[in-house]
Short mmCIF file of C-alpha atoms in Angstrom, two decimals:
data_model
loop_
_atom_site.label_atom_id
_atom_site.label_comp_id
_atom_site.label_asym_id
_atom_site.label_seq_id
_atom_site.Cartn_x
_atom_site.Cartn_y
_atom_site.Cartn_z
CA MET N 1 14.31 -1.60 -22.15
CA LYS N 2 16.02 -0.76 -18.66
CA ARG N 3 15.95 -2.83 -15.78
CA VAL N 4 14.48 -0.52 -12.52
CA VAL N 5 15.66 -1.33 -9.19
CA ILE N 6 14.49 0.39 -5.65
CA THR N 7 16.57 2.75 -4.62
CA GLY N 8 14.82 4.25 -2.01
CA ALA N 9 11.51 3.85 0.28
CA GLY N 10 9.94 4.84 3.25
CA THR N 11 6.49 4.17 5.14
CA ILE N 12 4.53 4.92 8.00
CA ASN N 13 1.60 2.42 9.15
CA ALA N 14 0.15 1.20 12.34
CA LEU N 15 3.69 -0.66 12.71
CA GLY N 16 6.20 2.03 12.35
CA HIS N 17 7.55 5.58 11.27
CA SER N 18 9.50 4.19 9.61
CA VAL N 19 10.65 1.06 7.64
CA PRO N 20 12.51 0.07 10.26
CA GLU N 21 9.90 0.29 12.73
CA THR N 22 7.34 -1.54 10.35
CA LEU N 23 10.50 -4.58 9.57
CA ASP N 24 11.59 -5.24 13.32
CA ALA N 25 6.98 -5.41 14.08
CA MET N 26 6.89 -7.75 10.84
CA ARG N 27 9.92 -9.90 12.53
CA GLU N 28 7.83 -9.86 15.06
CA GLY N 29 4.50 -10.94 14.02
CA ARG N 30 3.42 -7.44 16.36
CA CYS N 31 -0.10 -5.62 15.78
CA GLY N 32 -0.72 -2.77 14.86
CA ILE N 33 -4.52 -2.73 15.73
CA GLY N 34 -6.35 -1.48 18.28
CA ALA N 35 -9.08 1.10 19.27
CA LEU N 36 -9.69 3.64 17.71
CA GLU N 37 -9.08 7.27 18.87
CA MET N 38 -11.20 10.10 16.94
CA ARG N 39 -14.01 12.31 17.42
CA ASP N 40 -17.66 10.33 18.24
CA VAL N 41 -16.09 7.07 18.27
CA GLU N 42 -19.13 5.66 20.44
CA ARG N 43 -21.11 6.65 17.32
CA LEU N 44 -19.36 3.46 15.22
CA SER N 45 -20.14 -0.02 16.16
CA ILE N 46 -17.09 -0.70 14.09
CA GLN N 47 -14.23 0.94 16.85
CA ILE N 48 -11.44 -0.77 15.65
CA GLY N 49 -8.47 -0.23 13.18
CA GLY N 50 -4.67 -0.21 12.11
CA GLN N 51 -4.15 3.56 13.24
CA VAL N 52 -0.79 5.82 12.82
CA LYS N 53 -0.35 6.57 16.89
CA GLY N 54 2.69 9.28 18.23
CA TYR N 55 2.29 10.97 15.40
CA GLU N 56 2.81 14.80 15.72
CA PRO N 57 2.84 16.76 12.28
CA GLU N 58 4.45 20.05 13.75
CA ALA N 59 7.27 18.00 13.43
CA ASP N 60 7.43 17.43 10.27
CA PHE N 61 5.23 21.06 8.80
CA ASN N 62 4.37 24.45 9.92
CA ARG N 63 1.16 25.84 10.48
CA GLN N 64 1.21 27.30 7.00
CA GLN N 65 1.36 23.67 5.71
CA ILE N 66 -0.90 21.61 8.00
CA ALA N 67 -3.04 24.45 6.96
CA LEU N 68 -3.37 22.92 3.68
CA TYR N 69 -2.56 19.37 3.56
CA ASP N 70 -4.68 16.43 4.07
CA ARG N 71 -3.91 13.64 6.36
CA PHE N 72 -3.23 11.41 3.33
CA THR N 73 -0.75 14.00 2.10
CA GLN N 74 1.35 14.32 5.56
CA PHE N 75 1.99 10.36 5.72
CA THR N 76 3.07 10.40 1.53
CA LEU N 77 5.97 13.65 2.13
CA HIS N 78 6.83 12.02 5.46
CA ALA N 79 7.26 8.42 3.59
CA ALA N 80 8.78 10.59 0.80
CA LYS N 81 11.54 12.33 2.42
CA GLU N 82 12.49 9.10 4.45
CA ALA N 83 12.48 7.15 0.95
CA LEU N 84 14.51 10.17 -1.24
CA THR N 85 17.13 10.87 1.89
CA GLN N 86 17.99 7.38 1.20
CA SER N 87 18.10 6.99 -2.94
CA GLY N 88 20.39 10.19 -2.48
CA LEU N 89 18.55 11.14 -5.37
CA GLU N 90 18.64 15.03 -5.93
CA PHE N 91 16.33 16.43 -9.04
CA HIS N 92 18.44 19.29 -11.16
CA GLY N 93 18.55 20.67 -15.00
CA GLU N 94 17.80 17.69 -17.01
CA MET N 95 17.39 15.07 -14.08
CA ALA N 96 14.61 17.30 -12.31
CA ALA N 97 12.69 18.05 -15.98
CA ARG N 98 11.78 13.88 -16.16
CA CYS N 99 11.55 12.68 -13.55
CA GLY N 100 8.47 12.66 -12.06
CA VAL N 101 5.63 11.20 -9.48
CA VAL N 102 3.15 8.66 -9.96
CA LEU N 103 0.89 8.03 -6.49
CA GLY N 104 -2.50 5.72 -5.20
CA THR N 105 -5.55 6.25 -2.97
CA ALA N 106 -8.41 5.22 -2.94
CA GLY N 107 -10.11 8.45 -0.68
CA GLY N 108 -7.55 11.28 -0.75
CA GLY N 109 -8.69 13.75 1.25
CA VAL N 110 -11.38 12.15 3.94
CA SER N 111 -10.57 13.72 6.25
CA THR N 112 -10.93 17.09 5.44
CA TRP N 113 -14.40 15.99 3.63
CA ASP N 114 -15.71 14.74 7.12
CA GLU N 115 -14.52 17.54 8.57
CA ASN N 116 -15.85 19.65 6.09
CA TYR N 117 -19.55 17.99 6.62
CA ARG N 118 -19.54 18.65 9.85
CA THR N 119 -18.78 22.88 9.64
CA VAL N 120 -21.50 22.95 7.37
CA TYR N 121 -24.65 19.95 8.10
CA GLU N 122 -23.73 20.26 11.83
CA GLU N 123 -22.87 23.63 12.88
CA GLY N 124 -24.35 25.52 10.72
CA LYS N 125 -21.92 27.28 9.14
CA ASN N 126 -22.03 29.39 5.43
CA ARG N 127 -18.28 29.21 5.08
CA VAL N 128 -15.85 27.01 4.61
CA HIS N 129 -11.48 27.17 4.63
CA PRO N 130 -10.54 28.52 0.57
CA PHE N 131 -8.29 25.40 0.79
CA VAL N 132 -10.78 23.05 1.22
CA VAL N 133 -10.65 21.75 -2.41
CA PRO N 134 -6.70 21.65 -2.95
CA LYS N 135 -7.10 19.91 0.48
CA LEU N 136 -9.25 16.67 -0.11
CA MET N 137 -8.36 16.34 -3.94
CA ASN N 138 -7.15 12.98 -4.52
CA ASN N 139 -3.68 14.57 -6.17
CA ALA N 140 -2.42 16.76 -3.25
CA ALA N 141 -0.02 14.28 -2.09
CA ALA N 142 1.26 13.37 -6.12
CA SER N 143 1.45 17.74 -6.12
CA HIS N 144 2.25 18.39 -3.07
CA VAL N 145 5.38 15.93 -3.82
CA SER N 146 6.05 16.95 -6.20
CA MET N 147 6.64 20.40 -5.85
CA THR N 148 8.89 19.58 -2.87
CA TYR N 149 11.19 17.98 -4.71
CA ASN N 150 11.30 19.65 -7.86
CA LEU N 151 10.10 16.45 -9.40
CA LYS N 152 8.81 18.47 -12.76
CA GLY N 153 8.25 15.43 -15.34
CA PRO N 154 4.68 13.07 -15.55
CA SER N 155 3.12 13.66 -12.21
CA PHE N 156 -0.48 11.98 -11.23
CA THR N 157 -3.03 9.93 -9.17
CA VAL N 158 -4.39 7.41 -9.52
CA SER N 159 -7.51 5.29 -7.86
CA THR N 160 -8.32 1.81 -8.75
CA ALA N 161 -10.07 1.35 -4.83
CA CYS N 162 -8.07 -1.51 -3.03
CA ALA N 163 -5.16 -1.49 -6.01
CA SER N 164 -4.24 2.33 -6.20
CA SER N 165 -0.49 1.53 -4.82
CA ASN N 166 -0.15 -1.33 -7.64
CA HIS N 167 -1.66 0.34 -10.44
CA ALA N 168 0.25 3.84 -9.52
CA MET N 169 3.70 1.51 -9.16
CA ALA N 170 2.97 -0.13 -12.28
CA GLN N 171 2.52 2.82 -13.97
CA ALA N 172 5.41 3.75 -12.72
CA PHE N 173 7.41 1.65 -13.20
CA GLN N 174 6.65 0.94 -16.99
CA MET N 175 8.16 4.97 -17.17
CA VAL N 176 11.69 4.16 -15.63
CA ARG N 177 11.52 0.60 -17.61
CA HIS N 178 10.52 2.28 -21.18
CA GLY N 179 12.85 4.92 -20.65
CA MET N 180 9.97 7.90 -20.22
CA ALA N 181 12.33 8.66 -17.09
CA PRO N 182 15.31 7.69 -15.14
CA ALA N 183 14.08 7.36 -11.80
CA MET N 184 10.52 7.63 -10.36
CA VAL N 185 8.39 8.07 -7.48
CA THR N 186 5.61 6.42 -6.46
CA GLY N 187 3.93 4.25 -3.40
CA GLY N 188 -0.12 5.51 -2.38
CA SER N 189 -1.27 6.54 0.33
CA GLU N 190 -5.05 6.88 2.73
CA SER N 191 -6.43 8.29 5.36
CA MET N 192 -10.13 7.10 5.75
CA LEU N 193 -10.18 6.19 9.52
CA CYS N 194 -12.52 9.34 10.76
CA PHE N 195 -15.52 9.37 11.49
CA GLY N 196 -17.26 9.78 8.47
CA GLY N 197 -15.13 6.70 6.10
CA VAL N 198 -15.62 4.12 8.94
CA LYS N 199 -18.99 5.18 9.49
CA ALA N 200 -19.21 4.62 5.38
CA TRP N 201 -17.22 1.54 5.07
CA GLU N 202 -19.60 -0.24 8.60
CA GLY N 203 -22.45 -0.13 5.65
CA LEU N 204 -20.50 -2.43 3.78
CA ARG N 205 -21.41 -5.37 6.19
CA VAL N 206 -17.23 -6.83 5.17
CA MET N 207 -16.29 -5.22 8.40
CA SER N 208 -14.58 -6.82 12.21
CA LYS N 209 -15.62 -6.21 15.13
CA ASP N 210 -12.43 -8.21 16.91
CA ALA N 211 -9.02 -8.71 14.58
CA CYS N 212 -8.68 -8.89 11.05
CA ARG N 213 -7.40 -13.58 10.71
CA PRO N 214 -6.79 -13.60 6.91
CA PHE N 215 -7.06 -17.39 5.77
CA SER N 216 -8.64 -18.58 9.36
CA ALA N 217 -11.07 -20.45 9.52
CA ASN N 218 -12.65 -18.22 12.29
CA ARG N 219 -12.47 -15.23 10.40
CA ASN N 220 -15.14 -12.01 10.47
CA GLY N 221 -14.04 -10.10 8.67
CA MET N 222 -11.54 -6.88 7.75
CA VAL N 223 -9.60 -3.87 9.71
CA GLN N 224 -9.04 -0.37 7.99
CA GLY N 225 -5.74 1.11 8.13
CA GLU N 226 -3.83 4.59 7.27
CA GLY N 227 -0.58 5.60 6.64
CA ALA N 228 1.96 5.34 2.85
CA GLY N 229 4.58 4.17 1.33
CA VAL N 230 6.53 5.43 -1.09
CA PHE N 231 9.68 4.11 -3.28
CA VAL N 232 12.15 4.95 -5.71
CA PHE N 233 11.81 3.47 -8.69
CA GLU N 234 15.12 4.46 -10.55
CA GLU N 235 17.44 2.65 -14.07
CA MET N 236 19.71 -0.58 -12.35
CA GLU N 237 22.27 0.88 -15.08
CA HIS N 238 21.68 4.64 -13.29
CA ALA N 239 21.72 3.64 -9.72
CA ARG N 240 25.00 1.85 -10.07
CA ALA N 241 26.61 4.81 -11.99
CA ARG N 242 26.53 6.64 -8.78
CA GLY N 243 26.96 3.56 -5.93
CA ALA N 244 22.96 3.59 -4.99
CA GLU N 245 22.64 0.30 -2.24
CA ILE N 246 20.17 -1.27 -4.16
CA LEU N 247 16.76 -3.06 -2.23
CA ALA N 248 15.21 -5.26 -4.97
CA GLU N 249 14.41 -5.05 -8.65
CA VAL N 250 10.71 -4.52 -10.18
CA ILE N 251 10.86 -6.92 -12.76
CA GLY N 252 7.51 -7.17 -14.23
CA PHE N 253 3.46 -6.91 -13.34
CA ALA N 254 0.60 -6.83 -14.52
CA MET N 255 -3.18 -5.91 -14.50
CA THR N 256 -6.86 -7.39 -15.05
CA SER N 257 -10.45 -6.45 -14.84
CA ASP N 258 -12.74 -8.84 -13.73
CA ALA N 259 -15.78 -8.08 -15.73
CA THR N 260 -18.86 -9.04 -12.96
CA ASP N 261 -19.28 -7.59 -10.05
CA ILE N 262 -18.77 -4.27 -8.38
CA VAL N 263 -17.77 -6.64 -4.97
CA MET N 264 -17.09 -10.02 -5.67
CA PRO N 265 -14.04 -10.72 -6.26
CA SER N 266 -13.76 -12.91 -9.28
CA LYS N 267 -11.07 -16.28 -9.57
CA GLN N 268 -10.17 -16.12 -12.64
CA GLY N 269 -9.39 -12.73 -13.12
CA ALA N 270 -6.68 -12.78 -9.10
CA ALA N 271 -5.58 -15.47 -11.41
CA ARG N 272 -4.66 -13.84 -14.76
CA ALA N 273 -3.32 -11.44 -12.93
CA ILE N 274 -1.25 -13.37 -11.63
CA THR N 275 -0.12 -15.06 -14.46
CA GLY N 276 0.49 -12.37 -16.17
CA ALA N 277 2.97 -10.58 -14.14
CA MET N 278 4.39 -13.70 -14.08
CA THR N 279 5.10 -14.30 -17.88
CA ASP N 280 6.17 -10.06 -18.69
CA ALA N 281 8.95 -10.50 -15.78
CA ARG N 282 10.04 -13.46 -17.86
CA ILE N 283 9.84 -16.43 -15.23
CA ASN N 284 8.47 -19.18 -14.47
CA PRO N 285 6.00 -20.30 -11.49
CA GLU N 286 8.70 -22.27 -9.69
CA ASP N 287 10.69 -19.11 -9.27
CA VAL N 288 8.93 -17.60 -6.67
CA GLY N 289 9.33 -17.84 -3.23
CA TYR N 290 6.54 -15.42 -2.09
CA ILE N 291 3.50 -14.00 -2.09
CA ASN N 292 2.60 -10.66 -0.09
CA ALA N 293 -1.04 -11.81 -0.57
CA HIS N 294 -4.40 -9.48 -0.78
CA GLY N 295 -5.89 -10.95 2.35
CA THR N 296 -8.36 -8.86 3.66
CA GLY N 297 -9.85 -11.39 5.91
CA THR N 298 -12.95 -11.62 3.88
CA ALA N 299 -14.32 -15.13 3.70
CA ALA N 300 -15.39 -13.83 -0.17
CA ASN N 301 -11.06 -13.08 -0.98
CA ASP N 302 -9.36 -14.99 1.02
CA LYS N 303 -11.57 -17.72 -0.31
CA THR N 304 -10.67 -16.30 -4.14
CA GLU N 305 -7.60 -15.56 -4.17
CA CYS N 306 -5.89 -19.29 -2.95
CA ALA N 307 -7.89 -20.44 -5.06
CA ALA N 308 -6.33 -18.53 -7.76
CA VAL N 309 -2.93 -18.88 -6.53
CA ALA N 310 -3.87 -22.52 -6.95
CA ASP N 311 -4.40 -22.34 -10.49
CA ALA N 312 -1.32 -20.47 -11.61
CA PHE N 313 1.14 -22.23 -9.50
CA GLY N 314 -0.12 -25.44 -10.15
CA HIS N 315 1.81 -28.11 -7.77
CA HIS N 316 3.78 -25.32 -6.97
CA ALA N 317 1.31 -23.85 -4.73
CA ASP N 318 2.20 -26.21 -1.71
CA ARG N 319 5.89 -25.26 -2.26
CA LEU N 320 4.79 -21.11 -2.33
CA MET N 321 4.74 -18.83 1.33
CA ILE N 322 1.81 -16.92 1.01
CA SER N 323 1.04 -14.45 3.64
CA SER N 324 -1.24 -11.13 4.57
CA THR N 325 0.55 -8.40 6.61
CA LYS N 326 -3.52 -6.68 6.48
CA SER N 327 -3.45 -9.05 9.72
CA MET N 328 -0.75 -6.33 11.52
CA HIS N 329 -1.24 -3.16 9.97
CA GLY N 330 -4.96 -3.58 8.19
CA HIS N 331 -6.29 -2.66 5.30
CA LEU N 332 -4.80 0.44 4.11
CA ILE N 333 -7.70 0.33 1.14
CA GLY N 334 -5.25 2.80 -1.62
CA GLY N 335 -2.39 3.25 0.15
CA THR N 336 -1.71 -1.01 1.36
CA GLY N 337 -0.52 -2.47 -1.62
CA ALA N 338 2.76 -0.03 -1.33
CA VAL N 339 3.34 -0.75 2.59
CA GLU N 340 3.33 -4.53 1.70
CA LEU N 341 6.09 -4.02 -0.97
CA LEU N 342 7.71 -3.57 1.87
CA ALA N 343 7.20 -6.63 3.02
CA CYS N 344 8.35 -8.83 -0.32
CA ILE N 345 11.76 -6.52 0.05
CA MET N 346 12.63 -7.62 3.23
CA ALA N 347 12.03 -11.26 2.24
CA LEU N 348 13.87 -10.86 -1.21
CA ARG N 349 16.98 -8.99 1.50
CA ASP N 350 16.46 -10.24 4.50
CA GLY N 351 15.02 -14.19 3.92
CA VAL N 352 13.10 -13.02 6.51
CA ILE N 353 8.81 -13.76 5.78
CA PRO N 354 5.93 -12.27 7.80
CA PRO N 355 4.30 -13.55 8.82
CA THR N 356 -0.31 -14.50 8.79
CA ILE N 357 -1.43 -13.10 12.66
CA GLY N 358 -4.10 -14.42 14.21
CA TYR N 359 -4.15 -17.28 12.30
CA GLU N 360 -6.60 -19.86 14.73
CA GLU N 361 -8.46 -22.37 12.58
CA PRO N 362 -7.24 -24.43 9.38
CA ASP N 363 -9.96 -23.27 6.85
CA PRO N 364 -9.94 -26.03 4.30
CA GLU N 365 -10.07 -23.58 0.97
CA CYS N 366 -7.51 -21.80 2.19
CA ALA N 367 -5.07 -24.86 2.12
CA LEU N 368 -2.06 -23.32 1.15
CA ASP N 369 1.47 -22.18 3.67
CA VAL N 370 -0.21 -18.97 5.24
CA VAL N 371 3.34 -18.43 7.30
CA PRO N 372 0.77 -18.48 10.74
CA ASN N 373 1.74 -16.29 13.72
CA THR N 374 5.62 -16.51 13.48
CA ALA N 375 7.87 -15.25 11.36
CA ARG N 376 9.82 -17.72 8.78
CA GLU N 377 13.75 -17.05 7.34
CA ALA N 378 13.99 -18.35 4.25
CA LYS N 379 15.66 -17.32 1.14
CA VAL N 380 13.73 -16.34 -2.00
CA GLU N 381 14.94 -14.76 -4.53
CA VAL N 382 11.06 -14.06 -6.71
CA ALA N 383 8.26 -12.12 -4.53
CA LEU N 384 4.62 -11.18 -5.53
CA SER N 385 2.56 -8.55 -4.24
CA ASN N 386 -0.80 -8.90 -4.83
CA ALA N 387 -3.53 -6.59 -4.74
CA PHE N 388 -7.58 -6.90 -6.39
CA ALA N 389 -9.95 -4.23 -6.04
CA PHE N 390 -13.58 -3.77 -5.62
CA GLY N 391 -14.32 -2.88 -8.80
CA GLY N 392 -12.40 -5.81 -9.78
CA LEU N 393 -9.66 -4.02 -10.96
CA ASN N 394 -6.24 -6.20 -9.86
CA ALA N 395 -2.90 -5.64 -9.71
CA VAL N 396 0.36 -8.01 -9.57
CA LEU N 397 3.50 -6.36 -9.03
CA ALA N 398 6.58 -9.15 -9.54
CA LEU N 399 10.45 -8.50 -7.52
CA ARG N 400 13.58 -10.52 -8.07
CA LYS N 401 16.58 -10.24 -5.12
CA VAL N 402 19.31 -8.32 -6.16
#
């Protein structure tokens, strides 16, 4: 099997419009969650989120493109440009024919749905724009990335709620590892921060009205975010032959299903995914130094995840660092694993462990080292990225320092 490395990374999220801006914010423990700016926000009971502020689509796209691209697609293309510029890869001939794109999203064009429901039901119009379907479909972002960069190989979208990005990146990893493609563009995006998107999530009664405090005893729910993370996964030999900068190596993954409940997580399912990722990567629990937790800030998730980590790592769990960057950028739902992979790369490459901010009170059921409130310098050789989704779908990625 081929060794797989990351040679490009791009993002836009509540912490920044690029990877350097995002990593600086993570190092500083800066919070990107704030008051939502949107139509009819006063009708929402939840009025905070990890919203991308100061973004001007006109800086990236022309008028015709903006008419065709939902916000989640705009975010994807913005992040893809940064990732592919850093990687230096261009796709012509055989490279174009073999390389593709696999992206994750849970909701796809939620903003487009929301706008057009208003058009039909609130404004009483009988027609909508002819681009509504190609704008809202979940594969829109993957399709536009493939067209923009001439990617003619395997291209598709994965939708598994909050694990979408990790599942997508796992598929891209498998394709490169098994020689199906020398490189793949992968990651995920989400933009549910519109009236209808937030109103739907309010119904679950899992949202905080003031802050995201993962693992803290006084946590009171998750906070939604938006944005995208995109990466270039490439064969190590191919990357080294062309002198590419290598950010980290992807060494394993595992996927499991709880098969128990549509919203309540299972300790056993999560633990099997964590253990499976280590088995696939051929590493021991003692090799892992950092875990980017799913860490949503809900009571059910946090205590279940900590119990799963304790089961998977045994005594080594007490020596692990585990943090949730959702405390800073919010929960990007289908795009969250992609942005969180940046935290793992920073831990491996820069020796900086991002903190869990908003931590105020220890919780006996979350008695692990959650790197509270302040980033930490530490040498880490291996990191895991957890994603545990509604529907009981779990996906864990393992990365190693190069």
